[in-house]
Coordinates of C-alpha atoms and ligand atoms in Angstrom, one line a residue:
M1 CA -51.1 25.6 -79.2
C2 CA -52.9 28.8 -80.2
G3 CA -56.7 28.9 -79.9
I4 CA -59.3 29.5 -82.6
I5 CA -62.9 30.5 -82.3
G6 CA -65.3 31.4 -85.0
I7 CA -69.0 32.4 -84.6
T8 CA -71.6 32.9 -87.3
S9 CA -74.9 34.2 -85.8
N10 CA -77.9 36.4 -86.2
K11 CA -76.6 38.8 -83.6
P12 CA -73.3 40.6 -83.0
V13 CA -70.5 38.2 -82.2
S14 CA -67.5 40.1 -80.9
A15 CA -68.4 39.9 -77.2
S16 CA -68.9 36.1 -77.4
I17 CA -65.7 35.7 -79.4
I18 CA -63.8 37.6 -76.6
N19 CA -65.4 35.4 -73.9
S20 CA -64.4 32.2 -75.8
L21 CA -60.8 33.5 -76.3
R22 CA -60.6 34.0 -72.6
K23 CA -61.3 30.3 -72.2
L24 CA -58.8 29.4 -74.9
E25 CA -56.0 31.6 -73.4
Y26 CA -54.4 28.6 -71.8
R27 CA -53.5 27.5 -75.3
G28 CA -51.4 30.6 -76.1
Y29 CA -51.2 34.0 -74.6
D30 CA -48.6 36.1 -76.3
S31 CA -51.0 38.0 -78.5
A32 CA -54.6 37.9 -79.5
G33 CA -56.9 39.2 -82.2
I34 CA -60.4 39.2 -83.8
A35 CA -61.9 39.9 -87.2
T36 CA -65.5 40.4 -88.1
L37 CA -67.5 41.0 -91.3
S38 CA -69.6 44.2 -91.2
N39 CA -70.9 46.6 -93.8
G40 CA -69.1 44.7 -96.5
F41 CA -65.7 44.9 -94.9
I42 CA -63.3 42.8 -92.9
N43 CA -62.6 44.6 -89.6
E44 CA -59.7 43.5 -87.6
V45 CA -58.4 44.3 -84.0
K46 CA -55.2 42.7 -82.8
T47 CA -52.8 43.2 -79.9
E48 CA -49.7 41.8 -78.4
G49 CA -50.4 40.5 -74.9
R50 CA -53.5 39.1 -73.4
V51 CA -57.2 39.0 -74.2
D52 CA -58.0 41.7 -71.6
K53 CA -56.0 44.1 -73.7
L54 CA -57.8 42.9 -76.8
E55 CA -61.2 43.4 -75.2
K56 CA -60.4 47.1 -74.4
N57 CA -59.3 47.7 -78.0
V58 CA -62.4 45.9 -79.4
S59 CA -64.7 48.0 -77.3
L60 CA -62.8 51.2 -78.3
K61 CA -63.4 50.3 -81.9
N62 CA -67.0 49.2 -81.3
L63 CA -66.5 46.2 -83.5
E64 CA -69.7 45.1 -85.2
G65 CA -70.6 42.1 -87.3
V66 CA -72.5 38.8 -87.0
V67 CA -69.7 36.7 -88.4
G68 CA -66.3 36.6 -86.9
I69 CA -63.1 34.8 -86.0
G70 CA -60.7 35.1 -83.1
H71 CA -57.3 33.8 -82.0
V72 CA -54.9 33.6 -79.1
R73 CA -51.4 33.0 -80.2
W74 CA -48.3 31.0 -79.1
A75 CA -45.7 32.3 -81.5
T76 CA -44.0 29.9 -83.9
H77 CA -42.9 32.1 -86.9
G78 CA -42.3 35.7 -86.0
V79 CA -41.9 37.5 -82.6
P80 CA -45.1 37.9 -80.5
N81 CA -46.2 41.4 -81.5
T82 CA -49.3 43.1 -82.8
V83 CA -48.4 42.7 -86.5
N84 CA -47.7 39.0 -86.2
A85 CA -50.9 38.4 -84.1
H86 CA -53.8 36.6 -85.9
P87 CA -56.1 37.1 -87.8
H88 CA -54.0 37.9 -90.9
S89 CA -56.2 39.7 -93.4
S90 CA -56.2 41.1 -96.9
E91 CA -59.0 43.1 -98.2
N92 CA -60.9 39.9 -99.1
V93 CA -59.8 37.2 -96.8
S94 CA -59.0 36.9 -93.1
V95 CA -57.4 33.8 -91.5
V96 CA -56.7 32.4 -88.0
H97 CA -54.3 29.5 -87.9
N98 CA -52.9 27.0 -85.4
G99 CA -49.9 25.0 -86.5
I100 CA -47.0 25.5 -88.8
I101 CA -46.9 25.8 -92.6
E102 CA -43.6 24.1 -93.5
N103 CA -43.4 25.3 -97.1
S104 CA -44.3 28.9 -96.3
T105 CA -41.0 30.2 -97.7
L106 CA -41.6 28.7 -101.1
L107 CA -45.2 29.8 -101.2
K108 CA -44.2 33.3 -100.2
K109 CA -41.8 33.5 -103.1
Y110 CA -44.5 32.3 -105.5
L111 CA -47.0 34.9 -104.1
L112 CA -44.5 37.7 -104.1
N113 CA -43.9 37.0 -107.8
K114 CA -47.6 37.4 -108.3
G115 CA -47.5 40.8 -106.7
Y116 CA -48.9 40.0 -103.2
K117 CA -47.6 42.2 -100.4
F118 CA -46.7 40.7 -96.9
K119 CA -47.1 42.6 -93.6
S120 CA -46.0 40.1 -91.0
Q121 CA -43.2 37.6 -90.4
T122 CA -45.6 34.7 -90.0
D123 CA -46.1 31.5 -92.0
T124 CA -49.9 32.1 -91.9
E125 CA -50.0 35.1 -94.2
V126 CA -49.3 32.9 -97.2
I127 CA -52.6 31.2 -96.6
V128 CA -54.5 34.5 -96.9
H129 CA -53.0 35.3 -100.3
L130 CA -53.1 31.7 -101.6
I131 CA -56.8 31.6 -101.0
S132 CA -57.3 35.0 -102.8
E133 CA -55.2 33.7 -105.7
N134 CA -57.2 30.5 -106.0
L135 CA -60.5 32.3 -105.7
K136 CA -59.7 34.2 -108.9
E137 CA -60.6 31.1 -110.9
L138 CA -62.4 28.7 -108.6
N139 CA -65.6 28.6 -106.6
L140 CA -65.2 28.6 -102.8
V141 CA -65.1 24.8 -102.2
D142 CA -62.6 24.2 -105.1
A143 CA -60.5 27.1 -104.0
I144 CA -60.3 25.8 -100.4
T145 CA -59.6 22.3 -101.7
K146 CA -56.7 23.5 -103.9
T147 CA -55.3 25.8 -101.2
L148 CA -55.2 23.0 -98.6
K149 CA -53.4 20.7 -101.1
Q150 CA -50.8 23.4 -101.6
L151 CA -50.0 23.6 -97.9
I152 CA -47.4 21.3 -96.3
G153 CA -47.5 21.1 -92.5
S154 CA -50.1 21.0 -89.8
F155 CA -52.9 23.4 -89.3
A156 CA -56.4 24.2 -88.0
L157 CA -57.8 27.2 -89.8
G158 CA -60.7 29.6 -89.5
I159 CA -61.4 31.8 -92.5
I160 CA -63.8 34.5 -93.4
F161 CA -64.4 36.2 -96.7
K162 CA -65.5 39.7 -97.6
D163 CA -67.6 38.3 -100.5
E164 CA -69.2 35.5 -98.4
P165 CA -70.8 37.6 -95.6
D166 CA -72.6 34.7 -93.9
L167 CA -70.1 32.0 -93.5
I168 CA -66.8 30.7 -91.9
V169 CA -64.6 28.0 -93.4
G170 CA -62.8 25.7 -91.0
A171 CA -60.1 23.2 -92.0
R172 CA -58.0 20.7 -90.2
R173 CA -54.8 18.8 -90.8
G174 CA -52.9 17.7 -87.7
S175 CA -54.3 20.4 -85.3
P176 CA -57.7 19.7 -83.8
L177 CA -60.9 21.6 -84.7
A178 CA -64.5 21.2 -83.8
V179 CA -67.8 22.6 -85.0
G180 CA -70.5 23.5 -82.4
Y181 CA -74.2 23.9 -82.9
G182 CA -76.3 26.6 -81.2
P183 CA -79.7 28.3 -81.6
N184 CA -79.5 30.5 -84.7
E185 CA -75.7 30.3 -84.6
N186 CA -72.9 27.9 -85.2
Y187 CA -69.3 27.8 -83.9
L188 CA -65.8 26.8 -84.8
G189 CA -63.4 26.0 -82.0
S190 CA -59.9 24.6 -81.6
D191 CA -61.2 22.5 -78.7
S192 CA -64.5 21.7 -77.2
Y193 CA -63.6 23.5 -73.9
A194 CA -64.0 26.9 -75.6
L195 CA -67.4 25.8 -77.1
K196 CA -68.8 24.2 -74.0
S197 CA -70.1 27.4 -72.6
M198 CA -72.2 27.9 -75.7
T199 CA -73.2 24.3 -76.7
N200 CA -72.7 20.7 -75.9
K201 CA -73.5 19.6 -79.5
I202 CA -70.2 19.1 -81.3
T203 CA -68.7 17.6 -84.5
Y204 CA -65.0 17.0 -84.6
L205 CA -63.3 17.4 -88.0
D206 CA -61.1 14.5 -89.0
D207 CA -57.7 15.0 -90.5
G208 CA -57.9 16.5 -94.0
E209 CA -61.5 17.7 -93.7
F210 CA -62.9 21.2 -94.0
C211 CA -66.3 22.7 -93.3
I212 CA -68.4 25.6 -94.2
I213 CA -70.6 26.9 -91.4
K214 CA -73.4 29.4 -91.6
K215 CA -75.7 30.4 -88.7
D216 CA -78.3 27.8 -89.7
Q217 CA -76.3 25.3 -91.8
T218 CA -73.1 23.3 -91.7
E219 CA -71.4 21.3 -94.5
F220 CA -68.4 19.1 -94.3
F221 CA -66.0 18.1 -97.0
N222 CA -63.1 15.6 -97.4
E223 CA -59.7 16.6 -98.8
K224 CA -60.9 16.1 -102.3
G225 CA -63.7 18.6 -101.7
V226 CA -66.4 15.9 -101.7
K227 CA -69.2 16.4 -99.2
V228 CA -69.2 14.0 -96.2
N229 CA -71.7 13.3 -93.4
K230 CA -70.6 13.8 -89.9
K231 CA -71.9 12.7 -86.5
V232 CA -73.1 15.2 -83.9
L233 CA -71.8 14.3 -80.5
E234 CA -73.4 15.3 -77.2
L235 CA -70.8 16.3 -74.6
S236 CA -71.3 16.2 -70.8
S237 CA -71.8 19.8 -69.8
N238 CA -70.9 19.6 -66.1
E239 CA -67.4 21.1 -66.4
E240 CA -68.2 24.3 -68.1
N241 CA -68.2 26.5 -65.0
Y242 CA -64.8 25.5 -63.7
G243 CA -63.4 28.6 -62.1
K244 CA -60.7 29.7 -59.6
G245 CA -63.1 29.9 -56.7
D246 CA -61.4 31.6 -53.7
Y247 CA -57.9 30.8 -54.9
K248 CA -55.5 33.3 -56.4
H249 CA -54.4 30.9 -59.1
F250 CA -55.7 27.8 -60.8
M251 CA -52.5 26.0 -59.9
A252 CA -53.1 26.6 -56.2
K253 CA -56.6 25.3 -56.6
E254 CA -55.6 22.3 -58.6
I255 CA -52.9 21.3 -56.1
E256 CA -55.5 21.5 -53.3
E257 CA -58.0 19.6 -55.2
Q258 CA -55.8 16.5 -55.4
P259 CA -57.3 14.5 -52.5
T260 CA -60.7 14.9 -54.2
T261 CA -59.6 14.2 -57.8
I262 CA -57.7 11.1 -56.7
K263 CA -60.7 9.9 -54.7
N264 CA -62.9 10.4 -57.8
C265 CA -60.4 8.5 -59.9
I266 CA -60.2 5.6 -57.4
K267 CA -64.1 5.5 -57.3
E268 CA -64.2 5.0 -61.0
Y269 CA -61.9 2.0 -61.1
I270 CA -62.1 0.3 -57.7
D271 CA -65.0 -1.9 -56.4
N272 CA -64.4 -1.3 -52.7
A273 CA -66.7 -4.0 -51.5
N274 CA -65.0 -6.8 -53.5
K275 CA -61.5 -5.2 -53.3
E276 CA -61.3 -5.4 -57.1
I277 CA -60.0 -3.1 -59.8
N278 CA -62.5 -2.9 -62.7
I279 CA -61.2 -2.0 -66.1
Y280 CA -64.4 -2.5 -68.1
N281 CA -64.3 -3.4 -71.8
F282 CA -60.5 -3.9 -71.9
P283 CA -60.5 -5.2 -75.5
W284 CA -57.6 -7.6 -75.3
D285 CA -56.8 -10.9 -73.5
I286 CA -53.8 -10.2 -71.2
K287 CA -52.2 -13.4 -72.4
D288 CA -51.8 -11.8 -75.8
I289 CA -49.8 -8.9 -74.4
S290 CA -46.1 -9.5 -73.6
S291 CA -44.9 -5.9 -73.4
I292 CA -46.0 -2.4 -73.0
T293 CA -44.6 0.9 -74.3
L294 CA -45.6 4.1 -72.6
I295 CA -45.3 7.3 -74.5
G296 CA -45.8 11.0 -73.5
C297 CA -44.2 14.4 -73.3
G298 CA -43.1 16.6 -70.3
T299 CA -44.9 15.7 -67.2
A300 CA -46.9 13.0 -68.9
Y301 CA -43.5 11.4 -69.8
H302 CA -42.6 11.5 -66.1
S303 CA -45.8 9.5 -65.5
C304 CA -44.6 7.0 -68.0
L305 CA -41.2 6.7 -66.3
M306 CA -42.9 6.2 -63.0
A307 CA -45.2 3.5 -64.5
K308 CA -42.1 1.7 -65.8
Y309 CA -41.0 1.1 -62.2
W310 CA -44.4 -0.1 -61.1
F311 CA -45.1 -2.3 -64.1
E312 CA -41.6 -3.9 -63.7
E313 CA -42.3 -4.5 -60.0
L314 CA -45.9 -5.7 -60.2
T315 CA -46.2 -7.5 -63.6
S316 CA -44.2 -9.8 -65.8
L317 CA -44.4 -7.5 -68.8
D318 CA -41.4 -6.1 -70.7
V319 CA -41.7 -2.3 -70.2
N320 CA -40.4 0.4 -72.5
I321 CA -41.0 4.1 -72.3
D322 CA -40.5 6.8 -74.8
I323 CA -40.7 10.6 -75.4
A324 CA -43.3 11.1 -78.1
S325 CA -41.2 13.5 -80.2
E326 CA -38.4 10.9 -80.4
F327 CA -40.6 7.8 -80.8
R328 CA -42.4 9.3 -83.8
Y329 CA -39.3 9.6 -85.9
R330 CA -37.3 6.6 -84.8
K331 CA -37.0 3.3 -86.6
N332 CA -39.1 1.5 -84.0
R333 CA -39.2 -2.3 -83.7
F334 CA -43.0 -2.5 -83.4
K335 CA -44.3 -5.4 -81.4
K336 CA -47.5 -7.0 -82.5
D337 CA -48.0 -8.5 -79.0
G338 CA -47.2 -5.1 -77.4
L339 CA -49.6 -2.6 -75.9
Y340 CA -48.8 1.0 -76.7
I341 CA -50.0 3.4 -74.0
F342 CA -50.2 7.2 -74.7
V343 CA -50.3 9.5 -71.7
S344 CA -51.6 13.0 -72.2
Q345 CA -53.6 15.3 -70.0
S346 CA -55.0 17.4 -72.9
G347 CA -55.2 14.5 -75.3
E348 CA -54.1 17.0 -78.0
T349 CA -50.3 17.1 -77.8
A350 CA -49.1 17.0 -81.4
D351 CA -46.1 14.6 -80.8
T352 CA -48.1 12.2 -78.7
Y353 CA -50.9 12.2 -81.2
A354 CA -48.4 11.5 -84.1
A355 CA -46.9 8.6 -82.1
L356 CA -50.4 7.2 -81.7
E357 CA -51.2 7.6 -85.4
L358 CA -48.0 5.8 -86.2
C359 CA -49.0 2.9 -84.0
N360 CA -52.5 2.8 -85.4
K361 CA -51.1 2.7 -88.9
N362 CA -49.0 -0.3 -87.9
D363 CA -52.1 -2.0 -86.6
L364 CA -50.9 -2.1 -83.0
K365 CA -52.9 -2.2 -79.8
T366 CA -53.3 1.4 -78.6
C367 CA -54.6 2.7 -75.3
S368 CA -54.6 6.3 -74.0
V369 CA -54.6 7.7 -70.5
V370 CA -56.1 11.1 -70.8
N371 CA -58.0 13.7 -68.9
V372 CA -60.0 15.2 -71.8
V373 CA -62.1 12.3 -73.0
E374 CA -63.3 14.1 -76.1
S375 CA -59.7 14.8 -77.2
S376 CA -58.1 13.6 -80.5
I377 CA -55.9 11.1 -78.7
A378 CA -58.8 9.6 -76.8
R379 CA -60.9 9.4 -79.9
D380 CA -58.3 7.7 -82.0
S381 CA -57.0 5.1 -79.6
N382 CA -58.5 1.6 -79.4
F383 CA -59.1 1.9 -75.7
V384 CA -59.3 4.9 -73.2
L385 CA -58.5 5.1 -69.5
P386 CA -59.7 8.5 -68.3
I387 CA -58.1 10.0 -65.2
H388 CA -61.3 11.7 -64.0
C389 CA -59.5 14.9 -62.7
G390 CA -61.8 17.6 -64.2
P391 CA -60.4 20.5 -66.2
E392 CA -56.8 21.4 -65.5
I393 CA -56.3 25.1 -66.5
G394 CA -52.9 26.0 -64.9
V395 CA -50.2 25.4 -67.6
A396 CA -48.2 23.5 -65.0
S397 CA -49.7 20.0 -64.7
T398 CA -50.4 19.0 -61.1
K399 CA -53.6 17.1 -60.4
A400 CA -53.4 15.5 -63.9
F401 CA -50.0 14.1 -63.0
L402 CA -51.3 12.4 -59.9
G403 CA -54.3 11.2 -61.9
Q404 CA -52.1 9.7 -64.6
L405 CA -50.0 8.0 -61.9
M406 CA -53.1 6.6 -60.3
V407 CA -54.6 5.1 -63.5
L408 CA -51.2 3.7 -64.5
Y409 CA -50.7 2.2 -61.0
L410 CA -54.2 0.6 -61.1
L411 CA -53.5 -0.8 -64.5
A412 CA -50.2 -2.3 -63.3
L413 CA -51.9 -3.9 -60.3
K414 CA -54.7 -5.3 -62.4
I415 CA -52.3 -6.8 -65.0
G416 CA -50.1 -8.1 -62.1
N417 CA -53.2 -9.8 -60.7
L418 CA -54.2 -11.3 -64.0
D419 CA -50.8 -12.5 -65.0
K420 CA -50.3 -13.9 -61.5
T421 CA -47.2 -11.8 -60.7
L422 CA -49.1 -10.7 -57.6
S423 CA -50.7 -13.1 -55.2
L424 CA -54.4 -12.4 -54.5
D425 CA -53.6 -11.4 -50.9
I426 CA -51.0 -8.8 -51.9
Y427 CA -53.3 -7.5 -54.7
K428 CA -56.1 -7.0 -52.2
D429 CA -53.8 -5.4 -49.6
K430 CA -52.6 -2.9 -52.2
I431 CA -56.2 -2.0 -53.0
T432 CA -56.9 -1.4 -49.4
S433 CA -53.9 0.9 -49.1
I434 CA -55.0 2.9 -52.2
Q435 CA -58.2 3.8 -50.4
K436 CA -56.2 5.6 -47.7
L437 CA -54.3 7.7 -50.2
P438 CA -56.7 10.7 -50.6
K439 CA -56.6 11.3 -46.8
L440 CA -52.8 11.0 -46.8
I441 CA -52.5 13.5 -49.7
N442 CA -54.8 15.8 -47.8
E443 CA -52.5 15.7 -44.7
T444 CA -49.5 16.3 -46.9
L445 CA -50.9 19.5 -48.2
S446 CA -50.1 21.4 -45.0
F447 CA -46.5 22.6 -45.6
D448 CA -47.3 26.0 -47.1
N449 CA -45.5 28.2 -44.6
K450 CA -42.4 26.1 -44.5
V451 CA -42.2 25.7 -48.3
Q452 CA -42.8 29.4 -48.9
I453 CA -39.8 30.3 -46.7
I454 CA -37.6 27.6 -48.3
S455 CA -38.6 28.6 -51.8
K456 CA -36.8 31.9 -51.5
T457 CA -33.4 30.2 -51.5
F458 CA -34.3 28.5 -54.8
N459 CA -35.2 31.9 -56.3
E460 CA -31.8 33.4 -55.3
A461 CA -29.6 30.4 -56.4
K462 CA -28.0 30.1 -59.7
G463 CA -29.6 26.7 -60.1
S464 CA -30.7 23.7 -58.1
M465 CA -30.7 19.9 -58.3
F466 CA -33.4 17.3 -57.5
L467 CA -32.2 13.8 -56.7
G468 CA -33.9 10.5 -56.1
R469 CA -33.5 6.8 -56.7
G470 CA -36.0 4.1 -57.7
F471 CA -39.6 5.3 -57.3
S472 CA -38.3 8.7 -56.3
F473 CA -36.3 9.4 -59.5
P474 CA -39.3 10.2 -61.8
I475 CA -40.6 12.5 -59.1
A476 CA -37.2 14.3 -58.9
L477 CA -37.5 14.9 -62.7
E478 CA -41.0 16.2 -62.2
G479 CA -40.0 18.5 -59.3
A480 CA -37.2 20.0 -61.4
L481 CA -39.5 20.5 -64.4
K482 CA -42.1 22.3 -62.3
L483 CA -39.5 24.6 -60.8
K484 CA -38.0 25.6 -64.2
E485 CA -41.4 26.0 -65.8
L486 CA -42.8 28.4 -63.1
S487 CA -39.9 30.2 -61.6
Y488 CA -37.5 30.4 -64.6
V489 CA -34.5 29.2 -62.5
H490 CA -32.4 26.4 -63.7
A491 CA -33.2 23.0 -62.0
E492 CA -31.9 19.6 -62.9
G493 CA -33.5 16.3 -62.0
Y494 CA -31.0 13.4 -61.6
P495 CA -30.8 9.8 -60.3
A496 CA -29.0 10.3 -57.0
G497 CA -26.5 7.5 -57.9
E498 CA -25.4 9.3 -61.1
M499 CA -24.1 12.5 -59.5
K500 CA -20.5 11.3 -59.2
H501 CA -20.5 10.6 -63.0
G502 CA -20.4 14.3 -63.8
P503 CA -23.1 16.5 -62.2
L504 CA -21.3 16.6 -58.9
A505 CA -19.0 19.2 -60.5
L506 CA -21.9 21.6 -60.4
I507 CA -22.3 21.5 -56.6
E508 CA -20.9 24.6 -54.9
E509 CA -21.2 26.3 -51.5
G510 CA -24.9 27.1 -50.8
M511 CA -26.4 25.4 -53.9
P512 CA -29.9 24.1 -53.0
V513 CA -30.4 20.4 -53.6
V514 CA -33.6 18.6 -53.0
V515 CA -33.1 15.0 -52.0
L516 CA -36.1 12.7 -52.2
A517 CA -35.3 9.9 -49.8
P518 CA -38.4 8.2 -48.5
R519 CA -37.8 5.3 -46.1
D520 CA -38.0 2.7 -48.8
N521 CA -35.5 0.1 -50.1
Y522 CA -33.3 2.8 -51.5
Y523 CA -33.2 5.0 -48.4
R524 CA -29.7 4.2 -47.2
K525 CA -28.2 4.5 -50.7
T526 CA -29.8 7.8 -51.3
I527 CA -28.7 9.1 -48.0
S528 CA -25.1 8.3 -48.9
N529 CA -25.4 10.2 -52.1
M530 CA -26.9 13.1 -50.1
Q531 CA -23.9 13.1 -47.8
E532 CA -21.7 13.4 -50.9
V533 CA -23.4 16.6 -52.0
I534 CA -23.5 18.0 -48.4
A535 CA -19.7 17.4 -48.2
R536 CA -19.3 19.7 -51.3
G537 CA -21.3 22.5 -49.8
A538 CA -24.9 21.9 -50.9
K539 CA -27.8 23.1 -48.9
V540 CA -30.0 20.0 -48.8
L541 CA -33.8 20.0 -48.5
L542 CA -34.5 16.4 -47.6
I543 CA -38.0 15.2 -48.4
T544 CA -38.8 11.9 -46.7
N545 CA -41.7 10.2 -45.0
K546 CA -42.5 10.1 -41.3
S547 CA -40.8 7.2 -39.6
K548 CA -40.3 6.1 -35.9
D549 CA -37.2 4.1 -36.7
E550 CA -34.9 6.2 -38.7
V551 CA -33.3 9.3 -37.3
I552 CA -32.9 12.2 -39.7
P553 CA -29.2 12.6 -40.5
E554 CA -27.2 15.7 -39.4
N555 CA -26.0 18.6 -41.6
I556 CA -29.3 18.9 -43.5
W557 CA -30.5 22.4 -44.2
E558 CA -34.3 21.6 -44.1
T559 CA -36.4 18.5 -43.9
I560 CA -40.0 17.9 -44.9
E561 CA -41.6 14.7 -43.7
V562 CA -44.7 13.6 -45.7
E563 CA -47.1 11.0 -44.4
S564 CA -46.2 7.4 -44.6
A565 CA -47.7 4.9 -47.0
D566 CA -46.8 1.7 -48.9
D567 CA -43.6 2.2 -50.9
D568 CA -45.6 2.1 -54.2
L569 CA -47.7 5.0 -53.1
L570 CA -45.0 7.3 -51.7
P571 CA -44.4 9.0 -55.1
F572 CA -47.9 10.5 -54.8
L573 CA -47.0 12.1 -51.5
L574 CA -43.5 13.2 -52.4
T575 CA -44.9 15.2 -55.4
I576 CA -47.0 17.6 -53.3
P577 CA -44.2 19.6 -51.6
L578 CA -42.4 19.8 -54.9
Q579 CA -45.5 21.3 -56.6
K580 CA -45.7 23.8 -53.7
L581 CA -42.1 24.7 -54.0
A582 CA -42.5 25.6 -57.6
Y583 CA -45.7 27.5 -56.9
Y584 CA -44.2 29.6 -54.1
S585 CA -40.9 30.3 -56.1
A586 CA -43.0 31.8 -58.9
L587 CA -45.2 33.7 -56.4
N588 CA -42.2 35.2 -54.7
N589 CA -41.1 36.7 -58.0
G590 CA -44.6 37.8 -59.0
Y591 CA -44.6 35.7 -62.1
D592 CA -47.8 34.7 -63.9
I593 CA -48.2 31.3 -62.3
D594 CA -51.0 29.9 -64.5
K595 CA -49.5 31.2 -67.7
P596 CA -45.7 30.9 -67.5
R597 CA -43.7 32.7 -70.1
N598 CA -43.1 31.0 -73.5
L599 CA -45.4 28.1 -72.7
A600 CA -49.0 26.9 -73.4
K601 CA -51.2 24.3 -72.0
S602 CA -52.0 22.3 -75.0
V603 CA -48.9 21.8 -77.2
T604 CA -50.4 21.2 -80.7
V605 CA -47.3 21.9 -82.7
E606 CA -44.4 19.5 -82.9
Ligands
LIG1 O1 -51.4 17.5 -72.4 P1 -50.2 16.7 -72.3 O2 -50.2 15.9 -71.0 O3 -49.9 15.8 -73.4 O4 -49.0 17.7 -72.2 C1 -47.7 17.3 -72.1 C2 -46.7 18.4 -71.7 O5 -46.7 19.4 -72.6 C3 -47.1 18.9 -70.3 O6 -47.1 17.8 -69.3 C4 -46.0 19.9 -69.8 O7 -44.8 19.3 -69.6 C5 -46.5 20.6 -68.5 N1 -46.7 22.0 -68.7 C6 -45.7 20.4 -67.4 O8 -46.2 21.0 -66.2

């Protein structure tokens, strides 16, 4: 959460900083700011709101300088306004910060006693004054080392100094930070996505490290202030021009891209000629694994829940799932013969990363399912399974969700084949069915007009429910999350069979209820639950798959029939109308679909 950029160059940097902030805006967009060094002063421009507004203010002020830092914010301490926007600057030091300083209240007291004045409500401002205080007696490296030691919490920092006109300091604990190398200039960025348009040569800081970058030199230090050597990595540069194309929103584009992204993902893992799933370099013998634990947050957690159903059906493994923010603080019974799988689109989610670190510390087998292969979670897990979806920019996860499902499904099939839960014939048949999925997804994308009309009822209602059983239950949760996230109306996902244990009391005349009832083993049971909500006045949108045999029951408000596929694969198809429902509900109200209020794409605070 929040985005940092820093550039030290031989030419003015403010325009490049603004461009990079635009790329980083998916990480936070409630306020933005920039500070540069010029004519011996720190010059700062900040604004509440978006980077577009910042750009106007920067050009009004004609901000000069060849060294600068910029920030887009997702507020943690202090309301999102101009004063609380980063950078936070004194006369001598200016800081941009991602993360949270947990001992900021204590530090503030200490600094107030020393006579420092505070302008904002943020936790970040203490860093500015702490550095100034330490610089009174120490050189730059020692002052930074001491300051970082005094901070409790997680952070990525970018710092400039009035008296060091050619350099930027970067520091990392918990939140990711990268250094990029360019011709006569070097960069600091909170992720490689922001740096990719300028360079593909990158060094990631490890936890506890800091760096000093000048236009032609970079130095790295460990937490004791001792110099360390770091590797320069070369990133693939083919994703840097990802744009909206002819679409109004990234989300719309990312929904429509799903047939292609799933096809790409399948191509990476399936050898079609031999009907085989290849998971190259899997570092463990499957005989040494008796359980798996899948961990994620939000939509990625829903992928884990979906995977639980598949792994239990297709393998003989014991399967657990967990929400990362709970897992990281619980007294877990770690299993040495367990495989721990971390699911994350961004690969930077703080809670998921902390859960991974915990497992690494306990010497467990760790594997990640990520979209961003250069991410912290990917780098620090023993084994990585990329989902090959390309950048996902819309805050609402769509194509990455289907990508995560696909990789987890393929892994379940492969393990089921290896541990002999699946016969060879069934395994090969399932691989044949997967090949048809991109086409089926494509055909399921055609409900726009109908969904757009239906979506208005969801906007007008006090709330709605999403119900499903078995494979459809995780999709019901995901449908409800998408609707809340984008259209700001209350939506609840529930197992259809649980309604009578409490939530049925919420049903009243005209309440929209989405019932996911594909013609699978659960169909009849779900339909009975559906009748129970209809009997209490609900307006039911039934989402099922096409079938010649089953007649659609009566008294249903609306029905959407997706294409038919193997039961295992229906969750992919059921997801599509739910993504569109959320999209159109937000569109009806003119909300910012790619940047919903209060949220950010990459959640790097816990
Ligand atoms: O990057 P991650 O997959 O780790 O992100 C996890 C969640 O923050 C994310 O899925 C979130 O729930 C989405 N905005 C939902 O659309």
